[in-house]
């Protein structure tokens, strides 16, 4: 199975996926890393792991449609079976999602359906919840809406700052994302309405 990881930023989740692959905990090929940001640190991590990189910038295309067509061409050429969004900051259109139906995973840094959107960790912290944590889910046409694969609870303790919480959530992300990917690779994820059964 060939995996493409899409990133826009630092790529700590990408790193966790690379590490899991190197330890034999993900039995698939990380075929490429694609970024819409030229200087994303994720690209350095990919290069270090000898993974092919693609930089595809929205502003280089006349419209989002052409941008996505370019990405789909790459994915087809590389024989990609699974797309892993790891801090990819562009929203994919419903047409794109339909062409990879149930083959796109995302990680969100809050317990969905709470605190959707770009600032899941901060929003949970400011709301004053006592627990939060990351969610790995299938991508559907609506943002942060697809069926949930794995979640991990992170407690917000007395004295935690936003920075401390962010670190705890990221550590949990790095535990559950590789696990969810391997479940997919092993063909263990069965979608039944909103419910995802593993095994
Ligand atoms: C993570 O917090 C993830 O939940 C969100 O984007 C962030 C990406 O971080 N979707 P990194 O680039 O993997 O370090």
PDB file of C-alpha atoms and ligand atoms in Angstrom:
ATOM      1  CA  UNK A   1       0.000   0.000   0.000  1.00  0.00           C
ATOM      2  CA  UNK A   2       1.279   3.455  -0.937  1.00  0.00           C
ATOM      3  CA  UNK A   3       0.706   6.409   1.367  1.00  0.00           C
ATOM      4  CA  UNK A   4       0.877  10.133   0.563  1.00  0.00           C
ATOM      5  CA  UNK A   5       1.226  12.508   3.505  1.00  0.00           C
ATOM      6  CA  UNK A   6       0.046  16.098   3.004  1.00  0.00           C
ATOM      7  CA  UNK A   7       1.596  18.774   5.254  1.00  0.00           C
ATOM      8  CA  UNK A   8       1.816  22.551   5.457  1.00  0.00           C
ATOM      9  CA  UNK A   9       3.904  23.056   8.581  1.00  0.00           C
ATOM     10  CA  UNK A  10       6.352  21.568  11.026  1.00  0.00           C
ATOM     11  CA  UNK A  11       5.438  17.965  10.319  1.00  0.00           C
ATOM     12  CA  UNK A  12       5.749  16.445  13.796  1.00  0.00           C
ATOM     13  CA  UNK A  13       2.944  14.029  12.888  1.00  0.00           C
ATOM     14  CA  UNK A  14       4.769  13.188   9.675  1.00  0.00           C
ATOM     15  CA  UNK A  15       7.823  12.441  11.815  1.00  0.00           C
ATOM     16  CA  UNK A  16       5.797  10.128  14.067  1.00  0.00           C
ATOM     17  CA  UNK A  17       4.545   8.318  10.951  1.00  0.00           C
ATOM     18  CA  UNK A  18       8.081   8.011   9.545  1.00  0.00           C
ATOM     19  CA  UNK A  19       9.337   6.710  12.910  1.00  0.00           C
ATOM     20  CA  UNK A  20       6.496   4.171  13.098  1.00  0.00           C
ATOM     21  CA  UNK A  21       7.295   2.996   9.571  1.00  0.00           C
ATOM     22  CA  UNK A  22      10.984   2.642  10.464  1.00  0.00           C
ATOM     23  CA  UNK A  23      10.102   0.592  13.553  1.00  0.00           C
ATOM     24  CA  UNK A  24       7.935  -1.716  11.445  1.00  0.00           C
ATOM     25  CA  UNK A  25       4.722  -0.444  13.015  1.00  0.00           C
ATOM     26  CA  UNK A  26       3.306   0.770   9.693  1.00  0.00           C
ATOM     27  CA  UNK A  27       3.552  -1.877   7.002  1.00  0.00           C
ATOM     28  CA  UNK A  28       3.141   0.336   3.960  1.00  0.00           C
ATOM     29  CA  UNK A  29       5.280   2.642   1.828  1.00  0.00           C
ATOM     30  CA  UNK A  30       5.339   6.368   2.501  1.00  0.00           C
ATOM     31  CA  UNK A  31       5.545   7.148  -1.194  1.00  0.00           C
ATOM     32  CA  UNK A  32       5.522  10.927  -1.042  1.00  0.00           C
ATOM     33  CA  UNK A  33       5.066  14.033   1.053  1.00  0.00           C
ATOM     34  CA  UNK A  34       3.138  16.838  -0.580  1.00  0.00           C
ATOM     35  CA  UNK A  35       3.114  20.395   0.699  1.00  0.00           C
ATOM     36  CA  UNK A  36       1.404  23.578  -0.411  1.00  0.00           C
ATOM     37  CA  UNK A  37       4.051  25.566   1.488  1.00  0.00           C
ATOM     38  CA  UNK A  38       7.515  25.726  -0.032  1.00  0.00           C
ATOM     39  CA  UNK A  39       9.468  26.121   3.191  1.00  0.00           C
ATOM     40  CA  UNK A  40       7.434  23.785   5.406  1.00  0.00           C
ATOM     41  CA  UNK A  41       9.781  22.019   7.811  1.00  0.00           C
ATOM     42  CA  UNK A  42       7.885  18.805   7.042  1.00  0.00           C
ATOM     43  CA  UNK A  43       9.710  18.756   3.694  1.00  0.00           C
ATOM     44  CA  UNK A  44      13.082  18.620   5.484  1.00  0.00           C
ATOM     45  CA  UNK A  45      11.876  15.661   7.513  1.00  0.00           C
ATOM     46  CA  UNK A  46      10.772  13.911   4.307  1.00  0.00           C
ATOM     47  CA  UNK A  47      14.112  14.549   2.622  1.00  0.00           C
ATOM     48  CA  UNK A  48      15.975  13.212   5.646  1.00  0.00           C
ATOM     49  CA  UNK A  49      13.941  10.023   5.390  1.00  0.00           C
ATOM     50  CA  UNK A  50      14.549   9.858   1.604  1.00  0.00           C
ATOM     51  CA  UNK A  51      10.873  10.317   0.804  1.00  0.00           C
ATOM     52  CA  UNK A  52       9.958  11.999  -2.478  1.00  0.00           C
ATOM     53  CA  UNK A  53       8.541  15.496  -2.032  1.00  0.00           C
ATOM     54  CA  UNK A  54       6.099  17.542  -4.095  1.00  0.00           C
ATOM     55  CA  UNK A  55       5.412  21.239  -3.604  1.00  0.00           C
ATOM     56  CA  UNK A  56       2.082  22.289  -5.089  1.00  0.00           C
ATOM     57  CA  UNK A  57       1.086  25.890  -4.343  1.00  0.00           C
ATOM     58  CA  UNK A  58      -2.459  27.088  -4.821  1.00  0.00           C
ATOM     59  CA  UNK A  59      -1.309  30.483  -6.085  1.00  0.00           C
ATOM     60  CA  UNK A  60       0.473  28.876  -9.039  1.00  0.00           C
ATOM     61  CA  UNK A  61      -2.882  27.775 -10.466  1.00  0.00           C
ATOM     62  CA  UNK A  62      -5.708  29.750 -12.052  1.00  0.00           C
ATOM     63  CA  UNK A  63      -8.211  28.132  -9.704  1.00  0.00           C
ATOM     64  CA  UNK A  64      -8.558  25.616  -6.881  1.00  0.00           C
ATOM     65  CA  UNK A  65      -9.932  23.140  -9.440  1.00  0.00           C
ATOM     66  CA  UNK A  66      -6.635  23.126 -11.376  1.00  0.00           C
ATOM     67  CA  UNK A  67      -4.651  22.983  -8.129  1.00  0.00           C
ATOM     68  CA  UNK A  68      -6.545  19.854  -7.096  1.00  0.00           C
ATOM     69  CA  UNK A  69      -6.306  18.333 -10.580  1.00  0.00           C
ATOM     70  CA  UNK A  70      -2.540  18.662 -10.371  1.00  0.00           C
ATOM     71  CA  UNK A  71      -2.538  16.911  -7.001  1.00  0.00           C
ATOM     72  CA  UNK A  72      -4.755  14.117  -8.335  1.00  0.00           C
ATOM     73  CA  UNK A  73      -2.408  13.636 -11.320  1.00  0.00           C
ATOM     74  CA  UNK A  74       0.489  13.188  -8.892  1.00  0.00           C
ATOM     75  CA  UNK A  75      -1.459  10.745  -6.727  1.00  0.00           C
ATOM     76  CA  UNK A  76      -2.479   8.658  -9.749  1.00  0.00           C
ATOM     77  CA  UNK A  77       1.024   8.632 -11.173  1.00  0.00           C
ATOM     78  CA  UNK A  78       2.430   7.498  -7.819  1.00  0.00           C
ATOM     79  CA  UNK A  79      -0.257   4.855  -7.275  1.00  0.00           C
ATOM     80  CA  UNK A  80      -1.445   6.281  -3.969  1.00  0.00           C
ATOM     81  CA  UNK A  81      -3.919   4.209  -1.953  1.00  0.00           C
ATOM     82  CA  UNK A  82      -4.188   6.355   1.178  1.00  0.00           C
ATOM     83  CA  UNK A  83      -3.908  10.104   1.771  1.00  0.00           C
ATOM     84  CA  UNK A  84      -2.886  11.177   5.256  1.00  0.00           C
ATOM     85  CA  UNK A  85      -3.519  14.823   6.100  1.00  0.00           C
ATOM     86  CA  UNK A  86      -1.019  15.910   8.734  1.00  0.00           C
ATOM     87  CA  UNK A  87      -1.376  19.612   9.319  1.00  0.00           C
ATOM     88  CA  UNK A  88      -2.380  20.307   5.700  1.00  0.00           C
ATOM     89  CA  UNK A  89      -3.935  23.765   5.783  1.00  0.00           C
ATOM     90  CA  UNK A  90      -5.920  23.701   2.539  1.00  0.00           C
ATOM     91  CA  UNK A  91      -9.506  22.505   2.509  1.00  0.00           C
ATOM     92  CA  UNK A  92     -10.087  19.836  -0.121  1.00  0.00           C
ATOM     93  CA  UNK A  93     -13.208  20.192  -2.278  1.00  0.00           C
ATOM     94  CA  UNK A  94     -16.042  17.685  -2.189  1.00  0.00           C
ATOM     95  CA  UNK A  95     -15.014  16.538  -5.696  1.00  0.00           C
ATOM     96  CA  UNK A  96     -11.514  15.786  -4.467  1.00  0.00           C
ATOM     97  CA  UNK A  97     -12.841  13.968  -1.420  1.00  0.00           C
ATOM     98  CA  UNK A  98     -15.230  11.974  -3.626  1.00  0.00           C
ATOM     99  CA  UNK A  99     -12.365  10.781  -5.804  1.00  0.00           C
ATOM    100  CA  UNK A 100     -10.640   9.343  -2.720  1.00  0.00           C
ATOM    101  CA  UNK A 101     -13.774   8.385  -0.795  1.00  0.00           C
ATOM    102  CA  UNK A 102     -12.891   6.779   2.565  1.00  0.00           C
ATOM    103  CA  UNK A 103      -9.215   6.890   1.619  1.00  0.00           C
ATOM    104  CA  UNK A 104      -8.325  10.191   3.285  1.00  0.00           C
ATOM    105  CA  UNK A 105      -7.497  10.454   6.994  1.00  0.00           C
ATOM    106  CA  UNK A 106      -7.116  13.593   9.073  1.00  0.00           C
ATOM    107  CA  UNK A 107      -6.030  14.386  12.600  1.00  0.00           C
ATOM    108  CA  UNK A 108      -7.745  17.111  14.562  1.00  0.00           C
ATOM    109  CA  UNK A 109      -6.322  18.341  17.896  1.00  0.00           C
ATOM    110  CA  UNK A 110      -9.613  18.195  19.845  1.00  0.00           C
ATOM    111  CA  UNK A 111     -12.226  15.602  20.706  1.00  0.00           C
ATOM    112  CA  UNK A 112     -14.615  15.938  17.768  1.00  0.00           C
ATOM    113  CA  UNK A 113     -17.333  17.016  17.381  1.00  0.00           C
ATOM    114  CA  UNK A 114     -16.130  19.634  19.898  1.00  0.00           C
ATOM    115  CA  UNK A 115     -13.859  22.486  18.891  1.00  0.00           C
ATOM    116  CA  UNK A 116     -13.769  22.074  15.136  1.00  0.00           C
ATOM    117  CA  UNK A 117     -11.680  24.447  13.053  1.00  0.00           C
ATOM    118  CA  UNK A 118      -8.126  25.695  13.058  1.00  0.00           C
ATOM    119  CA  UNK A 119      -7.618  26.339  16.769  1.00  0.00           C
ATOM    120  CA  UNK A 120      -8.877  23.185  18.441  1.00  0.00           C
ATOM    121  CA  UNK A 121      -6.346  23.192  21.283  1.00  0.00           C
ATOM    122  CA  UNK A 122      -6.688  26.883  22.115  1.00  0.00           C
ATOM    123  CA  UNK A 123     -10.479  26.850  21.838  1.00  0.00           C
ATOM    124  CA  UNK A 124     -10.774  23.879  24.215  1.00  0.00           C
ATOM    125  CA  UNK A 125      -8.362  25.514  26.680  1.00  0.00           C
ATOM    126  CA  UNK A 126     -10.182  28.857  26.650  1.00  0.00           C
ATOM    127  CA  UNK A 127     -13.556  27.149  27.022  1.00  0.00           C
ATOM    128  CA  UNK A 128     -12.315  25.602  30.253  1.00  0.00           C
ATOM    129  CA  UNK A 129     -13.026  21.951  29.476  1.00  0.00           C
ATOM    130  CA  UNK A 130     -11.399  19.397  31.791  1.00  0.00           C
ATOM    131  CA  UNK A 131     -10.614  16.910  29.041  1.00  0.00           C
ATOM    132  CA  UNK A 132      -9.657  17.270  25.400  1.00  0.00           C
ATOM    133  CA  UNK A 133      -7.415  15.326  23.025  1.00  0.00           C
ATOM    134  CA  UNK A 134      -6.873  14.432  19.403  1.00  0.00           C
ATOM    135  CA  UNK A 135      -9.215  12.704  16.960  1.00  0.00           C
ATOM    136  CA  UNK A 136      -8.259  10.726  13.857  1.00  0.00           C
ATOM    137  CA  UNK A 137     -11.125  10.563  11.394  1.00  0.00           C
ATOM    138  CA  UNK A 138     -11.992   9.823   7.807  1.00  0.00           C
ATOM    139  CA  UNK A 139     -12.342  12.958   5.720  1.00  0.00           C
ATOM    140  CA  UNK A 140     -15.810  13.657   4.369  1.00  0.00           C
ATOM    141  CA  UNK A 141     -16.995  16.655   2.354  1.00  0.00           C
ATOM    142  CA  UNK A 142     -17.633  18.729   5.497  1.00  0.00           C
ATOM    143  CA  UNK A 143     -14.709  19.907   7.591  1.00  0.00           C
ATOM    144  CA  UNK A 144     -13.889  17.847  10.728  1.00  0.00           C
ATOM    145  CA  UNK A 145     -17.065  15.807  10.201  1.00  0.00           C
ATOM    146  CA  UNK A 146     -16.088  12.362   8.931  1.00  0.00           C
ATOM    147  CA  UNK A 147     -16.448   9.081  10.878  1.00  0.00           C
ATOM    148  CA  UNK A 148     -14.132   8.855  13.884  1.00  0.00           C
ATOM    149  CA  UNK A 149     -11.387   6.213  13.963  1.00  0.00           C
ATOM    150  CA  UNK A 150      -9.447   6.891  17.182  1.00  0.00           C
ATOM    151  CA  UNK A 151      -9.422   9.483  19.959  1.00  0.00           C
ATOM    152  CA  UNK A 152      -7.206   9.891  22.999  1.00  0.00           C
ATOM    153  CA  UNK A 153      -8.268  11.732  26.112  1.00  0.00           C
ATOM    154  CA  UNK A 154      -5.889  14.375  27.467  1.00  0.00           C
ATOM    155  CA  UNK A 155      -6.682  15.825  30.893  1.00  0.00           C
ATOM    156  CA  UNK A 156      -6.326  19.563  31.444  1.00  0.00           C
ATOM    157  CA  UNK A 157      -4.816  19.813  34.895  1.00  0.00           C
ATOM    158  CA  UNK A 158      -4.599  22.668  37.348  1.00  0.00           C
ATOM    159  CA  UNK A 159      -1.669  24.855  36.338  1.00  0.00           C
ATOM    160  CA  UNK A 160      -1.560  23.702  32.711  1.00  0.00           C
ATOM    161  CA  UNK A 161      -0.802  26.550  30.348  1.00  0.00           C
ATOM    162  CA  UNK A 162      -1.867  26.554  26.720  1.00  0.00           C
ATOM    163  CA  UNK A 163       1.700  25.595  25.789  1.00  0.00           C
ATOM    164  CA  UNK A 164       1.736  22.636  28.186  1.00  0.00           C
ATOM    165  CA  UNK A 165      -1.635  21.489  26.893  1.00  0.00           C
ATOM    166  CA  UNK A 166      -0.493  21.805  23.290  1.00  0.00           C
ATOM    167  CA  UNK A 167       2.500  19.610  24.031  1.00  0.00           C
ATOM    168  CA  UNK A 168       0.324  16.968  25.692  1.00  0.00           C
ATOM    169  CA  UNK A 169      -2.123  16.952  22.777  1.00  0.00           C
ATOM    170  CA  UNK A 170       0.670  16.680  20.221  1.00  0.00           C
ATOM    171  CA  UNK A 171       2.238  13.746  22.084  1.00  0.00           C
ATOM    172  CA  UNK A 172      -1.128  11.991  22.020  1.00  0.00           C
ATOM    173  CA  UNK A 173      -1.447  12.752  18.283  1.00  0.00           C
ATOM    174  CA  UNK A 174       1.880  11.082  17.669  1.00  0.00           C
ATOM    175  CA  UNK A 175       0.610   7.958  19.448  1.00  0.00           C
ATOM    176  CA  UNK A 176      -2.760   7.595  17.746  1.00  0.00           C
ATOM    177  CA  UNK A 177      -2.071   8.675  14.159  1.00  0.00           C
ATOM    178  CA  UNK A 178       0.393   5.876  13.319  1.00  0.00           C
ATOM    179  CA  UNK A 179      -1.966   3.387  15.019  1.00  0.00           C
ATOM    180  CA  UNK A 180      -4.944   4.520  12.946  1.00  0.00           C
ATOM    181  CA  UNK A 181      -2.889   4.413   9.749  1.00  0.00           C
ATOM    182  CA  UNK A 182      -1.774   0.846  10.434  1.00  0.00           C
ATOM    183  CA  UNK A 183      -5.389  -0.190  11.117  1.00  0.00           C
ATOM    184  CA  UNK A 184      -6.292   1.219   7.697  1.00  0.00           C
ATOM    185  CA  UNK A 185      -3.309  -0.475   6.039  1.00  0.00           C
ATOM    186  CA  UNK A 186      -4.311  -3.821   7.559  1.00  0.00           C
ATOM    187  CA  UNK A 187      -7.836  -3.370   6.154  1.00  0.00           C
ATOM    188  CA  UNK A 188      -9.264  -3.463   9.670  1.00  0.00           C
ATOM    189  CA  UNK A 189     -11.392  -0.319   9.522  1.00  0.00           C
ATOM    190  CA  UNK A 190     -15.034  -0.920   8.631  1.00  0.00           C
ATOM    191  CA  UNK A 191     -17.279   2.111   8.264  1.00  0.00           C
ATOM    192  CA  UNK A 192     -20.838   1.521   9.396  1.00  0.00           C
ATOM    193  CA  UNK A 193     -22.714   4.822   9.138  1.00  0.00           C
ATOM    194  CA  UNK A 194     -20.959   7.177  11.517  1.00  0.00           C
ATOM    195  CA  UNK A 195     -19.309   4.337  13.406  1.00  0.00           C
ATOM    196  CA  UNK A 196     -15.904   2.942  12.504  1.00  0.00           C
ATOM    197  CA  UNK A 197     -15.187  -0.584  13.706  1.00  0.00           C
ATOM    198  CA  UNK A 198     -11.591  -1.700  14.002  1.00  0.00           C
ATOM    199  CA  UNK A 199     -10.811  -5.399  13.665  1.00  0.00           C
TER     200      UNK A 199
HETATM  201  C1  LIG B   1      -1.654  19.066  14.483  1.00  0.00           C
HETATM  202  O1  LIG B   1      -1.946  19.653  15.720  1.00  0.00           O
HETATM  203  C2  LIG B   1      -2.897  18.477  13.878  1.00  0.00           C
HETATM  204  O2  LIG B   1      -3.840  18.062  14.817  1.00  0.00           O
HETATM  205  C3  LIG B   1      -3.453  19.628  13.068  1.00  0.00           C
HETATM  206  O3  LIG B   1      -2.326  20.297  12.587  1.00  0.00           O
HETATM  207  C4  LIG B   1      -1.233  20.108  13.464  1.00  0.00           C
HETATM  208  C5  LIG B   1      -0.068  19.654  12.627  1.00  0.00           C
HETATM  209  O4  LIG B   1       1.126  19.648  13.339  1.00  0.00           O
HETATM  210  N1  LIG B   1      -4.332  19.121  12.041  1.00  0.00           N
HETATM  211  P1  LIG B   1       2.429  19.021  12.697  1.00  0.00           P
HETATM  212  O5  LIG B   1       2.724  19.771  11.402  1.00  0.00           O
HETATM  213  O6  LIG B   1       2.185  17.561  12.457  1.00  0.00           O
HETATM  214  O7  LIG B   1       3.506  19.249  13.711  1.00  0.00           O
END
